[in-house]
Amino acid sequence: MDIICGALRAAGAEPEDVVRTRIYVTDIAHWEEIGRAHGEVFGQIRPAATMVQVAALIDPRHLVEIEAEAIVP
């Protein structure tokens, strides 16, 4: 989430500008913890969100990848 917030700020946006997130996880059994972390940043903002399980991410050490789309004012 720190990486996402930093990227948003570098683009002149804030978390409040996010309208959609996509969450890719390698083990859907962890959806509650992942959702809780997502909610800490986006809970009040409520962007459209999708979470899907994938077989693997490009780096096998990564367990979660999150895409965030924002409309920059």
Coordinates of C-alpha atoms in Angstrom, one line a residue:
M1 CA 0.0 0.0 0.0
D2 CA 3.0 2.3 0.6
I3 CA 4.1 1.7 -2.9
I4 CA 0.7 2.6 -4.3
C5 CA 0.4 5.7 -2.2
G6 CA 3.8 6.8 -3.3
A7 CA 3.1 6.2 -6.9
L8 CA -0.2 8.2 -6.7
R9 CA 1.6 11.1 -5.1
A10 CA 4.3 11.1 -7.7
A11 CA 1.5 11.3 -10.3
G12 CA -0.1 14.3 -8.5
A13 CA -2.9 12.1 -7.0
E14 CA -4.0 10.9 -3.6
P15 CA -5.7 7.7 -2.5
E16 CA -9.0 9.6 -2.6
D17 CA -8.6 9.9 -6.4
V18 CA -8.6 6.1 -6.9
V19 CA -11.7 4.8 -8.6
R20 CA -10.7 1.1 -9.1
T21 CA -8.4 -1.5 -7.7
R22 CA -7.5 -5.0 -8.9
I23 CA -5.9 -7.4 -6.4
Y24 CA -4.1 -10.5 -7.7
V25 CA -3.3 -13.1 -5.0
T26 CA -1.5 -16.4 -5.1
D27 CA -3.6 -17.9 -2.3
I28 CA -7.2 -16.7 -2.0
A29 CA -7.3 -18.2 1.6
H30 CA -5.7 -15.0 2.7
W31 CA -8.4 -12.8 1.3
E32 CA -9.5 -11.4 4.7
E33 CA -6.0 -10.1 5.6
I34 CA -5.5 -8.7 2.2
G35 CA -9.0 -7.1 2.3
R36 CA -8.2 -5.6 5.7
A37 CA -5.0 -4.0 4.4
H38 CA -6.8 -2.7 1.3
G39 CA -9.6 -1.3 3.6
E40 CA -7.1 0.6 5.8
V41 CA -6.3 2.8 2.8
F42 CA -9.4 2.6 0.6
G43 CA -12.2 1.7 3.2
Q44 CA -13.7 5.2 3.2
I45 CA -13.0 5.8 -0.5
R46 CA -14.7 2.6 -1.7
P47 CA -13.3 2.3 -5.2
A48 CA -14.6 -0.5 -7.4
A49 CA -12.5 -3.5 -6.4
T50 CA -11.8 -7.0 -7.8
M51 CA -9.7 -9.7 -6.1
V52 CA -8.7 -12.8 -8.1
Q53 CA -6.5 -15.8 -7.4
V54 CA -3.7 -16.4 -9.9
A55 CA -1.3 -19.3 -10.3
A56 CA 1.7 -17.2 -9.7
L57 CA 3.1 -13.7 -10.0
I58 CA 6.3 -12.9 -12.0
D59 CA 8.4 -13.0 -8.8
P60 CA 7.7 -16.1 -6.8
R61 CA 8.4 -14.2 -3.6
H62 CA 5.4 -11.9 -4.2
L63 CA 2.1 -13.1 -2.9
V64 CA -0.1 -10.1 -3.7
E65 CA -0.1 -7.5 -6.5
I66 CA -2.5 -4.5 -6.5
E67 CA -3.3 -2.2 -9.4
A68 CA -4.9 1.1 -8.7
E69 CA -6.5 3.4 -11.2
A70 CA -7.0 7.0 -10.3
I71 CA -8.6 10.0 -11.9
V72 CA -6.1 12.9 -11.5
P73 CA -7.8 16.2 -11.0

